[in-house]
Each structure stands twice: as C-alpha cells, then as structure tokens.
Amino acid sequence: MAIEKNIYGVMNGKDVYAFIITNAKGTKAQIIEKGATLDKLLLADKNGEIIDILVGHDTLDGHINRSDYQGVVVGQYANRIKNGAFCIDGVEYNVTKNEKGITCLHGGGEYSSAHWKGEEAGSNSVCFSYTSPDGKEGFPGNVQLKVTYTLDDCDCLSIDYSAISDRKTVINLTNHAYFNLNGYNNGDVLNHLLQIDADRFTAIDENSIPTGELPSVEGTPFDFRKEKTIGKDIEEDFVQLKNGMGYDHNFCITDYDGTLKTIAIAKGDKSGIVMEVKSTEPGVQLYTGNFLDGSVIGKGQLPINKRSAFCLETQVYPDSPNHPEWPRCIYEANEEYKSKTVFCFSK
Ligand code: GLA
C-alpha cells in the first residue's frame, strides 16, 4: 500500500493535488482535489494488461471547463429537484436552476466544482473535506463534508460520505464516475453485461423529472434483475426510454434497509473485468451517457462519444425533497448524514 501526492494543476490561484492509492495488486485509484474527483482507476484486465476504466479528463482544464460531472462528487442534492424548489417546515427554498432554467441538477454544481482538501487518512485512504456555506446555490445550512476513498487489497474501492449541517436541510451525495470496464478508449458500453437489484424504477417526464410513479420493471426494458447487455433493449419503442434518451433513471433497490448490500453487477465484455456495486442507498441512477456526443475531447485527446460509458450513481430518489413518501433526504441540524458505496473489481 502506498499513497502518492502530486501537484495536478492550479485552480483559482490554489494548488490542486492528486492522490494516488496503490494496493498490493498494483491497482491504482487517482483522486484529485477539484470536485474530490475520481480521476483514474487503473487495473489489470483478463490478459494482465493495465487499463483505465474511467471515461473523463486527464487535465485540470478538462475537469474545470469540459466536464459533464465525470468522476466528481455531487451534492448538496445529487440529481434533480423539480422547479428548483422545496419546502422544509413550511419554509420554501429556491435553489439554482441550472438545467434548462427550470430544474436544479446536481445541486447547481457547487460541490463538483469546489476545491476539496485532501489528506491521507491511513495507508490506503484519502479523506477530502469541504465546507459548503449556508445559502450557497440556495441550500440551507453550513454543511461540513468529508468524502473518504479507500482502496483495499481485494480491489474494493470504498467511498464513505459524511455531512453535518447547522440547519435542517436536504442532503444527497454521490459520485458521478463514468465507467467503461473495457477501458476508456475501447468503444461503447452496449455489450457490457449489467444486473441491477431493482423491482421498480422512478418514472420520469420529458424533462427527466420524476412523475411520482414507481412502475414495476417486469416486462419492460428496465428489467435488469437478470443480467443482460446494456444495449439489449435500449432502442426499444418505450416512452420512458424516449424521455431519458436511453437509460437515465433511478432504480429503486429491492428490500432497501439502509445496510450495505450488493445492488448491481457490471461486466466488461472485452476486458472480463467485473464490477460489483454495494451501497447503503435506496436508489441508483443508471445513466448511459446519452448526452455525450463526441464534441468534447477527453482523456488521451479522444472525443467522449455517446454511450462510451455508463454511470451507477447511488442516491436517494431524484426529487425526494418533494416526495416525503419516499426514503428520506431531510436531515436535522447537527444530525450526521452518512452514506457508503463500494465498487469491487474482479475478473
Ligand atoms: C445525471 C443525470 C443525467 C445527466 C448526467 C450528467 O446522470 O441524470 O441526466 O445530467 O447526470 O450529464
């Protein structure tokens, strides 16, 4: 186990460091202080070749100016809030509407753009801290955040999230890594196998806002309970797929109880790399890179193409601040929010 700390660039006059955690197998996770971004994940494929399975950027300029949330931590409320508005105890809060001027997406971008302070937290862990000021992007509370990345010798990368606000507020944190288990430069993900442990999903309207319905996946393209390729049903004539331009939906984890459990398994068809996702969260957003269009240049000077990656963003359901009947996202002043997601790799 070893942690390296290198200068990655300068943002707003402040040095941005990259931390590289290397485990006994030689697997490496690189995380940078801008957005507490998971920047690189290098591991051996079935032939022993080392590949980077994260689609994204390899310069700070790319992360700052051309990012579509690749690898970042998003908050204060990951995913969407309808009309950028919600109420807590009869007080209405209006937050940044950064999507089409009508929706708050990924908390308006504050957390993902922020400079997080990284510190070694043991031989295989790095902890990133950031304090979000009260009222930033419209969200109540000075929120103290810690996100800890740990890479163990079994090739499990854990992300532990903790947040404490001094006012009652909404909290929903996730990581927005774009995975291509065949390697970032190895085509689309349509032939990846995927299984998600969800009986239901969050139906959305044409603006990707939850309608409030939680339809059964049974008999629909959303049934990933048995593994199938990501591409098998993605072009089906199904209104929910049209609304998301592909998969861009929250899957409701079956038998959610807040404990850490396996919620999804993905496999790279060419690399043989298997990724098991464990989480304490009630939902996971499957996003299949529908809005990527090749116009942005990413790692290795290559265009980031449509469906060149998939995201599995563990979370509470989108727009939960407006759905008190769903798993909760509101935290009392000084009550700690905790969440954990683990990505375990094998071949
Ligand atoms: C999330 C959203 C998508 C998209 C991406 C970033 O996955 O659900 O609609 O906005 O983030 O582009």
Coordinates of C-alpha atoms and ligand atoms in Angstrom, one line a residue:
M1 CA 0.0 0.0 0.0
A2 CA 1.3 3.4 -0.8
I3 CA -0.1 6.9 -1.3
E4 CA 1.5 9.4 -3.6
K5 CA 0.6 13.1 -3.6
N6 CA 1.4 15.1 -6.8
I7 CA 0.5 18.6 -8.0
Y8 CA -2.1 18.3 -10.7
G9 CA -2.7 22.0 -11.5
V10 CA -3.8 25.3 -10.1
M11 CA -7.4 26.4 -9.7
N12 CA -8.3 30.0 -8.6
G13 CA -4.7 30.5 -7.5
K14 CA -4.7 27.4 -5.3
D15 CA -2.7 24.2 -5.9
V16 CA -4.8 21.2 -6.7
Y17 CA -3.3 17.9 -5.6
A18 CA -3.8 14.4 -7.0
F19 CA -3.6 11.5 -4.6
I20 CA -2.8 8.0 -6.0
I21 CA -3.6 5.0 -3.8
T22 CA -1.8 1.8 -5.0
N23 CA -2.8 -1.6 -3.5
A24 CA -0.8 -4.8 -3.2
K25 CA -2.1 -6.0 -6.6
G26 CA -0.9 -2.9 -8.3
T27 CA -4.4 -1.4 -8.8
K28 CA -4.3 2.4 -8.6
A29 CA -7.0 4.9 -7.9
Q30 CA -6.2 8.6 -8.5
I31 CA -8.4 11.2 -6.9
I32 CA -8.0 14.9 -7.3
E33 CA -9.0 17.8 -5.0
K34 CA -11.1 19.6 -7.6
G35 CA -14.6 18.1 -7.0
A36 CA -13.0 15.3 -5.0
T37 CA -12.9 13.7 -8.4
L38 CA -12.2 10.0 -9.0
D39 CA -9.9 10.6 -12.0
K40 CA -8.3 7.3 -12.9
L41 CA -8.9 3.7 -12.0
L42 CA -6.1 1.5 -13.3
L43 CA -6.4 -2.2 -13.1
A44 CA -5.4 -5.4 -15.0
D45 CA -7.8 -6.9 -17.5
K46 CA -8.1 -10.6 -18.1
N47 CA -4.9 -10.6 -20.2
G48 CA -3.0 -8.8 -17.5
E49 CA -2.9 -5.5 -19.4
I50 CA -3.4 -2.4 -17.2
I51 CA -6.3 -0.3 -18.4
D52 CA -8.0 2.9 -17.1
I53 CA -11.7 2.1 -16.7
L54 CA -12.9 5.8 -16.2
V55 CA -14.0 7.9 -19.1
G56 CA -13.2 11.6 -18.4
H57 CA -10.4 14.1 -18.5
D58 CA -6.7 13.9 -17.8
T59 CA -6.1 17.7 -17.3
L60 CA -7.4 20.1 -14.8
D61 CA -8.5 22.3 -17.6
G62 CA -10.7 19.4 -18.9
H63 CA -12.2 18.8 -15.5
I64 CA -12.9 22.5 -15.0
N65 CA -14.1 23.5 -18.4
R66 CA -15.3 20.5 -20.3
S67 CA -16.7 18.2 -17.5
D68 CA -20.0 16.5 -17.6
Y69 CA -19.6 15.7 -14.0
Q70 CA -17.1 12.9 -14.8
G71 CA -15.9 11.3 -11.6
V72 CA -17.0 14.2 -9.3
V73 CA -18.7 14.2 -6.0
V74 CA -22.1 15.8 -6.5
G75 CA -24.3 17.5 -3.8
Q76 CA -25.8 19.1 -1.9
Y77 CA -28.6 17.3 -3.6
A78 CA -27.4 14.9 -6.4
N79 CA -29.8 14.5 -9.4
R80 CA -32.9 16.7 -9.9
I81 CA -35.2 18.9 -7.9
K82 CA -38.3 19.9 -9.7
N83 CA -38.6 23.6 -10.4
G84 CA -35.6 24.1 -8.1
A85 CA -37.9 24.4 -5.1
F86 CA -38.9 22.5 -2.0
C87 CA -40.3 23.2 1.5
I88 CA -38.9 22.3 4.9
D89 CA -41.2 23.1 7.9
G90 CA -43.3 25.4 5.8
V91 CA -40.4 27.5 4.5
E92 CA -39.8 27.4 0.8
Y93 CA -36.3 27.2 -0.5
N94 CA -35.4 28.1 -4.1
V95 CA -32.2 26.6 -5.4
T96 CA -30.2 27.1 -8.6
K97 CA -32.0 26.1 -11.7
N98 CA -29.0 25.0 -13.8
E99 CA -30.8 22.7 -16.2
K100 CA -32.9 24.4 -18.9
G101 CA -33.6 27.2 -16.4
I102 CA -36.2 25.0 -14.8
T103 CA -34.6 22.3 -12.8
C104 CA -31.8 22.0 -10.2
L105 CA -29.4 19.3 -11.3
H106 CA -26.6 18.0 -9.1
G107 CA -27.1 20.9 -6.6
G108 CA -26.2 23.5 -9.1
G109 CA -22.7 22.3 -9.5
E110 CA -21.2 23.7 -6.3
Y111 CA -19.7 20.5 -4.8
S112 CA -18.4 19.2 -8.1
S113 CA -16.6 22.5 -8.8
A114 CA -15.2 23.0 -5.3
H115 CA -11.7 22.7 -4.1
W116 CA -11.8 19.9 -1.6
K117 CA -8.8 19.5 0.8
G118 CA -7.3 16.0 0.5
E119 CA -5.4 14.4 3.4
E120 CA -4.1 10.9 3.9
A121 CA -6.3 9.0 6.3
G122 CA -4.3 5.8 6.7
S123 CA -2.1 3.7 4.4
N124 CA -4.8 3.1 1.8
S125 CA -7.3 6.0 2.4
V126 CA -7.6 9.6 1.5
C127 CA -10.1 12.0 3.0
F128 CA -11.4 15.0 1.2
S129 CA -13.1 17.9 3.2
Y130 CA -15.1 20.8 2.1
T131 CA -17.5 23.2 3.9
S132 CA -20.5 24.5 1.9
P133 CA -21.6 27.9 3.1
D134 CA -25.2 28.5 4.2
G135 CA -27.3 29.5 1.3
K136 CA -24.9 28.5 -1.4
E137 CA -26.9 27.6 -4.5
G138 CA -29.9 28.3 -2.2
F139 CA -29.5 25.3 0.1
P140 CA -29.9 25.9 3.8
G141 CA -27.0 25.2 6.2
N142 CA -23.3 25.4 6.6
V143 CA -22.5 21.9 5.7
Q144 CA -19.3 20.2 6.7
L145 CA -18.4 17.4 4.3
K146 CA -16.0 14.5 4.3
V147 CA -15.6 12.1 1.5
T148 CA -13.1 9.2 2.1
Y149 CA -11.8 7.0 -0.7
T150 CA -10.3 3.7 0.4
L151 CA -8.7 1.1 -1.9
D152 CA -8.1 -2.3 -0.3
D153 CA -6.0 -5.2 -1.4
C154 CA -9.1 -7.1 -2.6
D155 CA -9.6 -4.4 -5.3
C156 CA -12.6 -2.8 -3.5
L157 CA -12.8 1.0 -3.7
S158 CA -15.0 2.4 -0.9
I159 CA -16.4 5.8 -0.9
D160 CA -17.6 7.0 2.6
Y161 CA -19.7 10.2 2.7
S162 CA -20.4 12.2 5.8
A163 CA -22.1 15.6 6.1
I164 CA -23.3 17.6 9.1
S165 CA -25.3 20.8 8.6
D166 CA -26.0 23.5 11.2
R167 CA -29.6 23.9 9.9
K168 CA -32.2 21.4 8.8
T169 CA -31.6 20.7 5.2
V170 CA -31.7 18.2 2.3
I171 CA -28.6 16.0 1.6
N172 CA -28.0 13.5 -1.2
L173 CA -24.4 12.8 -2.2
T174 CA -23.0 10.6 -4.9
N175 CA -20.0 10.1 -7.1
H176 CA -20.6 10.6 -10.8
A177 CA -17.9 8.2 -12.3
Y178 CA -18.4 7.2 -15.9
F179 CA -17.3 3.6 -16.3
N180 CA -16.2 1.7 -19.3
L181 CA -15.0 -1.6 -18.0
N182 CA -13.2 -2.3 -21.3
G183 CA -11.1 0.8 -20.9
Y184 CA -11.9 4.5 -21.5
N185 CA -10.6 4.2 -25.1
N186 CA -12.3 0.9 -26.1
G187 CA -15.6 1.7 -27.7
D188 CA -19.1 1.9 -26.3
V189 CA -20.6 0.0 -23.4
L190 CA -23.6 -1.5 -25.1
N191 CA -22.2 -5.0 -24.8
H192 CA -21.4 -4.7 -21.1
L193 CA -23.5 -7.1 -19.0
L194 CA -25.5 -5.4 -16.3
Q195 CA -27.6 -6.6 -13.4
I196 CA -29.5 -4.3 -11.0
D197 CA -31.3 -5.5 -8.0
A198 CA -34.4 -3.3 -8.5
D199 CA -38.1 -4.3 -8.9
R200 CA -39.2 -0.8 -9.6
F201 CA -37.8 2.4 -11.1
T202 CA -38.7 6.1 -10.9
A203 CA -40.7 7.1 -14.0
I204 CA -39.8 10.5 -15.4
D205 CA -41.5 13.1 -17.6
E206 CA -39.9 14.7 -20.8
N207 CA -37.8 17.0 -18.5
S208 CA -36.5 13.9 -16.6
I209 CA -38.4 14.9 -13.5
P210 CA -40.0 12.0 -11.5
T211 CA -43.7 11.8 -12.1
G212 CA -44.2 10.2 -8.7
E213 CA -44.9 6.7 -10.1
L214 CA -42.7 3.8 -9.3
P215 CA -43.6 1.3 -12.1
S216 CA -42.6 -2.3 -11.9
V217 CA -39.7 -3.3 -14.2
E218 CA -41.5 -6.5 -15.0
G219 CA -41.9 -6.9 -18.8
T220 CA -40.1 -3.6 -19.6
P221 CA -36.7 -2.6 -20.9
F222 CA -35.9 -1.6 -17.2
D223 CA -35.8 -5.2 -16.0
F224 CA -32.1 -5.8 -15.2
R225 CA -32.9 -8.3 -12.4
K226 CA -31.3 -11.0 -14.5
E227 CA -28.1 -9.8 -16.2
K228 CA -28.5 -8.6 -19.8
T229 CA -26.4 -6.3 -22.0
I230 CA -26.9 -2.6 -21.5
G231 CA -27.7 -2.4 -25.2
K232 CA -30.3 -5.2 -25.4
D233 CA -33.4 -3.1 -25.0
I234 CA -32.0 0.5 -25.1
E235 CA -33.5 1.3 -28.5
E236 CA -37.0 -0.1 -27.7
D237 CA -40.0 2.0 -28.5
F238 CA -40.8 2.7 -24.9
V239 CA -41.8 6.2 -23.7
Q240 CA -39.6 6.1 -20.6
L241 CA -36.5 5.4 -22.8
K242 CA -37.6 8.3 -25.1
N243 CA -37.9 10.6 -22.1
G244 CA -34.4 9.8 -21.0
M245 CA -32.9 9.4 -24.5
G246 CA -31.9 6.0 -23.2
Y247 CA -31.4 4.9 -19.6
D248 CA -31.2 7.9 -17.3
H249 CA -33.4 6.7 -14.5
N250 CA -33.3 5.9 -10.8
F251 CA -33.8 2.2 -10.0
C252 CA -35.4 1.5 -6.6
I253 CA -33.3 -1.0 -4.8
T254 CA -35.4 -4.1 -3.7
D255 CA -35.6 -4.6 0.1
Y256 CA -33.7 -1.4 0.8
D257 CA -33.0 -1.2 4.6
G258 CA -30.0 1.2 4.8
T259 CA -27.4 -1.6 5.2
L260 CA -24.5 -2.1 2.8
K261 CA -25.6 -4.6 0.2
T262 CA -24.9 -5.6 -3.4
I263 CA -27.2 -3.6 -5.7
A264 CA -25.6 -4.0 -9.2
I265 CA -23.0 -6.0 -11.1
A266 CA -21.5 -5.0 -14.4
K267 CA -19.1 -6.8 -16.6
G268 CA -16.8 -5.6 -19.5
D269 CA -17.3 -7.9 -22.4
K270 CA -13.8 -7.4 -23.8
S271 CA -11.8 -7.0 -20.6
G272 CA -13.5 -9.6 -18.4
I273 CA -13.5 -7.0 -15.6
V274 CA -16.4 -7.4 -13.2
M275 CA -17.6 -4.5 -11.0
E276 CA -19.9 -5.3 -8.1
V277 CA -21.5 -2.2 -6.6
K278 CA -22.5 -2.2 -2.9
S279 CA -24.4 0.6 -1.3
T280 CA -26.4 1.8 1.7
E281 CA -28.6 3.9 -0.6
P282 CA -32.2 3.2 -1.7
G283 CA -31.6 4.1 -5.3
V284 CA -29.1 4.1 -8.2
Q285 CA -29.2 6.2 -11.3
L286 CA -28.3 4.3 -14.4
Y287 CA -27.1 6.8 -16.9
T288 CA -25.8 5.5 -20.3
G289 CA -24.0 8.6 -21.5
N290 CA -27.0 9.6 -23.7
F291 CA -26.0 13.3 -23.9
L292 CA -22.3 12.7 -24.7
D293 CA -21.9 13.4 -28.4
G294 CA -18.2 13.3 -29.2
S295 CA -17.9 17.1 -29.3
V296 CA -15.9 17.1 -26.0
I297 CA -12.3 15.9 -26.0
G298 CA -11.3 13.9 -23.0
K299 CA -8.5 11.5 -21.9
G300 CA -5.9 10.7 -24.5
Q301 CA -7.1 13.5 -26.7
L302 CA -10.1 11.3 -27.7
P303 CA -13.6 12.5 -28.2
I304 CA -16.1 11.4 -25.5
N305 CA -18.7 9.6 -27.5
K306 CA -22.3 8.8 -26.9
R307 CA -22.7 5.6 -24.8
S308 CA -18.9 5.3 -24.3
A309 CA -19.6 5.0 -20.6
F310 CA -22.3 4.2 -18.0
C311 CA -22.8 5.7 -14.5
L312 CA -24.3 4.0 -11.5
E313 CA -24.9 6.9 -9.1
T314 CA -26.0 5.7 -5.7
Q315 CA -28.6 8.1 -4.2
V316 CA -32.0 8.7 -2.7
Y317 CA -34.6 9.0 -5.4
P318 CA -34.5 12.2 -7.5
D319 CA -36.8 15.0 -6.4
S320 CA -37.2 13.4 -3.0
P321 CA -37.4 16.8 -1.3
N322 CA -40.9 17.0 -3.0
H323 CA -41.8 13.4 -2.2
P324 CA -42.0 12.9 1.6
E325 CA -43.4 9.4 1.0
W326 CA -40.0 8.2 -0.4
P327 CA -36.9 7.4 1.6
R328 CA -35.9 10.5 3.4
C329 CA -33.4 13.1 2.3
I330 CA -34.0 15.7 5.1
Y331 CA -31.6 15.9 8.0
E332 CA -32.0 17.8 11.2
A333 CA -29.4 20.4 12.3
N334 CA -26.3 18.6 13.6
E335 CA -27.6 15.2 12.6
E336 CA -25.0 13.3 10.6
Y337 CA -25.7 12.1 7.1
K338 CA -23.8 9.0 6.2
S339 CA -23.6 7.0 3.1
K340 CA -21.3 4.3 1.7
T341 CA -20.7 2.9 -1.7
V342 CA -18.2 0.2 -2.6
F343 CA -17.0 -0.7 -6.1
C344 CA -15.4 -4.2 -6.0
F345 CA -13.4 -5.4 -9.0
S346 CA -12.6 -8.9 -10.1
K347 CA -12.1 -11.0 -13.3
Ligands
GLA1 C1 -27.0 12.5 -14.3 C2 -28.3 12.9 -14.9 C3 -28.2 12.9 -16.4 C4 -27.1 13.8 -16.8 C5 -25.8 13.5 -16.2 C6 -24.8 14.5 -16.5 O1 -26.7 11.2 -14.6 O2 -29.3 12.0 -14.5 O3 -29.4 13.3 -16.9 O4 -27.4 15.1 -16.5 O5 -26.0 13.4 -14.8 O6 -24.8 14.8 -17.8

